[in-house]
CSV table of C-alpha atoms in Angstrom, one decimal:
chain,number,residue,atom,x,y,z
A,1,MET,CA,130.7,99.1,52.4
A,2,GLY,CA,128.2,97.2,54.1
A,3,THR,CA,130.7,95.8,56.4
A,4,TRP,CA,131.6,99.5,58.0
A,5,ASP,CA,127.8,100.5,58.4
A,6,THR,CA,127.3,96.9,60.2
A,7,ALA,CA,130.3,98.0,62.3
A,8,ILE,CA,129.2,101.1,62.8
A,9,GLU,CA,125.4,100.4,63.9
A,10,GLN,CA,126.6,97.7,66.1
A,11,THR,CA,129.3,100.3,67.9
A,12,THR,CA,126.6,102.9,67.8
A,13,GLU,CA,123.9,100.5,69.7
A,14,LEU,CA,126.6,99.2,72.4
A,15,LEU,CA,127.3,103.0,72.9
A,16,LYS,CA,123.7,103.7,73.8
A,17,ALA,CA,124.0,100.7,76.3
A,18,LEU,CA,127.1,101.8,78.1
A,19,ARG,CA,126.1,105.1,78.7
A,20,ALA,CA,122.3,104.2,79.9
A,21,ARG,CA,124.5,101.7,82.3
A,22,HIS,CA,126.9,104.7,83.3
A,23,ARG,CA,123.9,107.1,84.0
A,24,GLY,CA,122.3,103.8,86.0
A,25,LEU,CA,125.4,103.3,87.7
A,26,MET,CA,125.6,107.4,88.5
A,27,HIS,CA,122.2,107.2,90.1
A,28,GLN,CA,122.5,104.2,92.5
A,29,LEU,CA,126.2,104.5,93.7
A,30,LEU,CA,126.3,108.6,94.2
A,31,THR,CA,123.0,108.7,96.1
A,32,GLY,CA,123.9,105.7,98.4
A,33,LYS,CA,121.2,103.9,97.0
A,34,VAL,CA,123.6,100.7,96.3
A,35,ARG,CA,126.6,100.3,98.6
A,36,LEU,CA,129.8,98.5,97.0
A,37,PRO,CA,130.8,95.2,99.0
A,38,GLY,CA,132.6,96.1,102.3
A,39,PHE,CA,130.9,99.4,103.0
A,40,GLY,CA,128.3,100.4,105.3
A,41,GLY,CA,127.3,102.9,107.8
A,42,GLU,CA,125.6,106.6,107.6
A,43,TRP,CA,126.9,108.7,104.7
A,44,ARG,CA,127.2,112.5,106.0
A,45,SER,CA,125.6,115.5,105.3
A,46,VAL,CA,128.0,118.6,104.6
A,47,LYS,CA,127.7,121.9,102.6
A,48,LEU,CA,130.4,122.0,99.9
A,49,GLY,CA,132.2,124.8,101.7
A,50,GLU,CA,133.2,122.1,104.4
A,51,VAL,CA,134.9,119.9,101.6
A,52,PHE,CA,136.4,122.5,99.5
A,53,LYS,CA,137.9,125.8,99.0
A,54,GLU,CA,138.3,128.3,96.7
A,55,ARG,CA,141.9,128.9,95.0
A,56,ASN,CA,142.1,132.3,93.5
A,57,GLN,CA,145.6,132.9,92.4
A,58,SER,CA,146.5,135.2,89.5
A,59,GLY,CA,149.7,136.5,88.0
A,60,TYR,CA,150.4,132.9,87.0
A,61,ASN,CA,151.7,134.4,83.1
A,62,ASN,CA,154.4,131.5,82.7
A,63,LEU,CA,151.7,128.5,83.1
A,64,PRO,CA,149.9,127.3,80.2
A,65,LEU,CA,146.7,128.6,78.9
A,66,LEU,CA,143.9,125.9,79.3
A,67,SER,CA,140.0,125.3,78.8
A,68,ILE,CA,137.6,123.7,80.7
A,69,THR,CA,135.7,121.9,78.1
A,70,ALA,CA,132.0,119.4,78.5
A,71,GLU,CA,133.3,116.6,76.5
A,72,LYS,CA,137.3,116.8,77.0
A,73,GLY,CA,137.8,118.2,80.5
A,74,VAL,CA,140.7,120.1,81.3
A,75,ILE,CA,142.6,120.5,78.2
A,76,ASN,CA,145.6,122.9,76.8
A,77,ARG,CA,143.9,126.0,75.1
A,78,ASP,CA,145.7,125.2,71.6
A,79,GLU,CA,143.6,121.8,71.2
A,80,LEU,CA,140.6,123.6,70.6
A,81,GLU,CA,139.5,124.2,66.9
A,82,LYS,CA,137.9,127.3,67.8
A,83,ARG,CA,139.7,131.1,67.5
A,84,ASP,CA,141.2,132.1,70.3
A,85,THR,CA,139.4,134.8,72.1
A,86,SER,CA,141.0,135.1,75.2
A,87,ASN,CA,142.7,138.1,76.6
A,88,GLU,CA,145.8,139.0,75.8
A,89,ASP,CA,146.7,140.3,79.0
A,90,LYS,CA,146.3,136.8,81.2
A,91,SER,CA,147.3,138.5,84.4
A,92,LYS,CA,143.9,138.1,85.9
A,93,TYR,CA,143.6,134.4,84.7
A,94,LYS,CA,143.0,132.0,87.4
A,95,ARG,CA,145.9,129.4,88.1
A,96,ILE,CA,144.6,125.7,88.2
A,97,CYS,CA,146.4,123.1,89.7
A,98,VAL,CA,146.5,119.0,89.4
A,99,GLY,CA,143.5,117.8,91.5
A,100,ASP,CA,141.4,120.6,91.4
A,101,ILE,CA,138.0,121.2,89.9
A,102,GLY,CA,137.3,124.0,87.8
A,103,TYR,CA,133.8,125.1,86.5
A,104,ASN,CA,131.9,127.8,84.5
A,105,THR,CA,130.6,130.1,87.1
A,106,MET,CA,127.6,131.1,84.5
A,107,ARG,CA,127.6,127.2,83.3
A,108,MET,CA,127.6,125.3,86.6
A,109,TRP,CA,124.1,124.7,86.2
A,110,GLN,CA,124.7,122.8,83.2
A,111,GLY,CA,127.4,120.7,84.3
A,112,ARG,CA,130.2,122.6,83.0
A,113,SER,CA,132.8,121.3,85.4
A,114,ALA,CA,136.1,118.8,85.4
A,115,VAL,CA,138.8,117.5,87.6
A,116,SER,CA,142.0,118.9,86.3
A,117,SER,CA,145.0,116.6,85.1
A,118,LEU,CA,146.9,119.7,84.6
A,119,GLU,CA,148.4,122.8,85.7
A,120,GLY,CA,147.9,126.0,84.0
A,121,ILE,CA,145.9,129.6,83.9
A,122,VAL,CA,141.9,129.6,82.5
A,123,SER,CA,140.1,132.4,82.2
A,124,PRO,CA,138.6,134.7,84.9
A,125,ALA,CA,135.1,133.1,84.1
A,126,TYR,CA,135.9,130.3,85.9
A,127,THR,CA,135.7,129.2,89.2
A,128,ILE,CA,138.5,127.0,90.9
A,129,VAL,CA,137.8,124.5,93.7
A,130,THR,CA,140.6,122.3,95.6
A,131,PRO,CA,139.4,119.6,97.9
A,132,LYS,CA,140.1,119.5,101.4
A,133,GLU,CA,141.5,116.6,103.1
A,134,GLY,CA,139.4,113.4,103.4
A,135,THR,CA,137.6,114.7,100.4
A,136,ASP,CA,138.2,112.5,97.0
A,137,VAL,CA,138.5,114.7,94.2
A,138,GLN,CA,137.2,112.0,91.6
A,139,TYR,CA,134.3,111.1,93.6
A,140,MET,CA,133.6,114.8,94.0
A,141,GLY,CA,133.8,115.3,90.0
A,142,HIS,CA,131.4,112.6,89.2
A,143,LEU,CA,128.8,113.7,91.8
A,144,PHE,CA,128.9,116.9,90.0
A,145,LYS,CA,128.0,115.3,87.0
A,146,LEU,CA,124.7,113.9,88.8
A,147,PRO,CA,121.6,115.4,87.2
A,148,GLU,CA,120.0,115.7,90.7
A,149,MET,CA,123.2,117.5,91.8
A,150,ILE,CA,123.3,120.2,88.6
A,151,HIS,CA,120.0,121.1,89.6
A,152,ARG,CA,121.1,122.1,93.1
A,153,PHE,CA,123.6,124.2,91.3
A,154,TYR,CA,120.5,125.9,89.3
A,155,ARG,CA,118.6,126.1,92.6
A,156,ASN,CA,121.7,128.0,94.1
A,157,SER,CA,122.9,130.0,91.1
A,158,GLN,CA,122.0,133.8,91.3
A,159,GLY,CA,121.0,135.9,88.3
A,160,LEU,CA,117.3,137.0,86.8
A,161,VAL,CA,117.4,134.7,83.9
A,162,ASP,CA,119.0,131.9,83.0
A,163,ASP,CA,121.8,133.4,80.4
A,164,THR,CA,122.7,135.7,83.9
A,165,LEU,CA,122.7,133.0,86.2
A,166,ASN,CA,126.1,132.2,87.9
A,167,CYS,CA,127.4,130.4,91.0
A,168,LYS,CA,130.4,132.1,92.6
A,169,PHE,CA,132.0,130.1,95.3
A,170,PRO,CA,129.7,131.8,98.1
A,171,GLU,CA,126.9,130.1,96.8
A,172,PHE,CA,128.7,127.1,95.7
A,173,ALA,CA,129.7,126.4,99.5
A,174,LYS,CA,126.3,126.8,100.5
A,175,VAL,CA,124.9,123.5,98.4
A,176,ARG,CA,124.1,120.7,100.7
A,177,VAL,CA,125.4,117.2,99.7
A,178,ALA,CA,125.2,113.7,101.0
A,179,ILE,CA,128.7,111.6,100.5
A,180,PRO,CA,130.5,108.6,102.0
A,181,SER,CA,131.9,109.1,105.4
A,182,THR,CA,135.1,107.4,104.5
A,183,ILE,CA,137.6,108.3,101.4
A,184,GLN,CA,137.6,104.8,100.9
A,185,GLU,CA,134.3,104.0,99.9
A,186,GLN,CA,134.5,107.5,97.7
A,187,ARG,CA,137.8,106.2,96.0
A,188,ALA,CA,135.5,103.0,95.4
A,189,ILE,CA,132.8,104.5,93.9
A,190,ALA,CA,135.0,106.9,91.9
A,191,GLN,CA,136.9,103.9,90.6
A,192,VAL,CA,133.9,102.0,89.4
A,193,LEU,CA,132.7,105.4,87.7
A,194,ASP,CA,135.8,106.1,86.0
A,195,ALA,CA,136.3,102.3,84.7
A,196,SER,CA,132.3,103.0,83.1
A,197,LEU,CA,133.6,106.3,81.7
A,198,LYS,CA,136.6,104.5,80.2
A,199,GLU,CA,134.7,101.8,78.4
A,200,ILE,CA,132.3,104.1,77.0
A,201,GLN,CA,135.4,106.6,75.5
A,202,GLN,CA,136.8,103.6,74.0
A,203,GLN,CA,133.6,102.7,72.1
A,204,GLU,CA,133.5,106.0,71.1
A,205,ALA,CA,136.9,106.3,69.7
A,206,LYS,CA,136.4,103.0,68.0
A,207,LEU,CA,133.4,104.7,66.3
A,208,GLU,CA,135.2,107.3,65.4
A,209,VAL,CA,137.9,105.4,63.7
A,210,LEU,CA,134.9,103.5,61.9
A,211,ARG,CA,133.5,106.4,60.6
A,212,GLU,CA,136.8,107.6,59.3
A,213,GLN,CA,137.6,104.8,57.6
A,214,LYS,CA,134.0,104.5,56.0
A,215,ARG,CA,134.7,108.1,54.6
A,216,GLY,CA,138.0,107.3,53.5
A,217,LEU,CA,136.7,104.4,51.5
A,218,MET,CA,133.7,106.7,49.9
A,219,GLN,CA,136.3,109.1,48.5
A,220,CYS,CA,138.4,106.9,47.0
A,221,LEU,CA,135.3,105.0,45.3
A,222,LEU,CA,133.8,108.2,44.3
A,223,THR,CA,137.3,109.3,42.5
A,224,GLY,CA,137.8,106.3,41.0
A,225,ARG,CA,141.1,105.5,42.9
A,226,VAL,CA,139.6,102.3,43.9
A,227,ARG,CA,137.3,100.2,41.4
A,228,VAL,CA,134.5,97.8,42.5
A,229,PRO,CA,135.4,94.5,40.6
A,230,VAL,CA,133.0,93.6,38.0
A,231,ALA,CA,131.4,90.3,38.7
């Protein structure tokens, strides 16, 4: 059992370090404090309405039902363990396409957004935006997770208290950001952050396997299916 405990502890510590590194990379690369080799020039200041348009399409009931999650991004609704509380009438559900960003209109100030790799429909509680030409969606997906950016969404949300705040597209479109002037630099930054996230996800998967193995071993020992040899 000690072997698993050691492996779990080491993997947990590595995850902490990788997550801290990722936060540092986000802050440095998404604010322009550190530039990747080969890129220079001034970044441009834009309002999000200049680089995104809203996708507000309904009536696509033939498409699969999707959910936008904080941890896993855009996934099929069937993958969620919680009970399906969606309306039986899906006629007002919104279409989301590959390369769109979907966000929870009332939770954007908490970072509830994700780039979609799927096509389907989502609850009307979400706002769907699609990037205009010259805008890299993966870059913007990372930018929307930056704490400074999330605070801007909070400031631009409408409502009297946190539970009623919402950031519909007109408010979203007013948010001003500084982004690399070329899509090439946007993509290069996104690739670095994608690679960093992939490392984190690999270690998270490894940690879950180790924990599952430990649970299985404990179950075997506690039920007597596996006996510890006597010295």
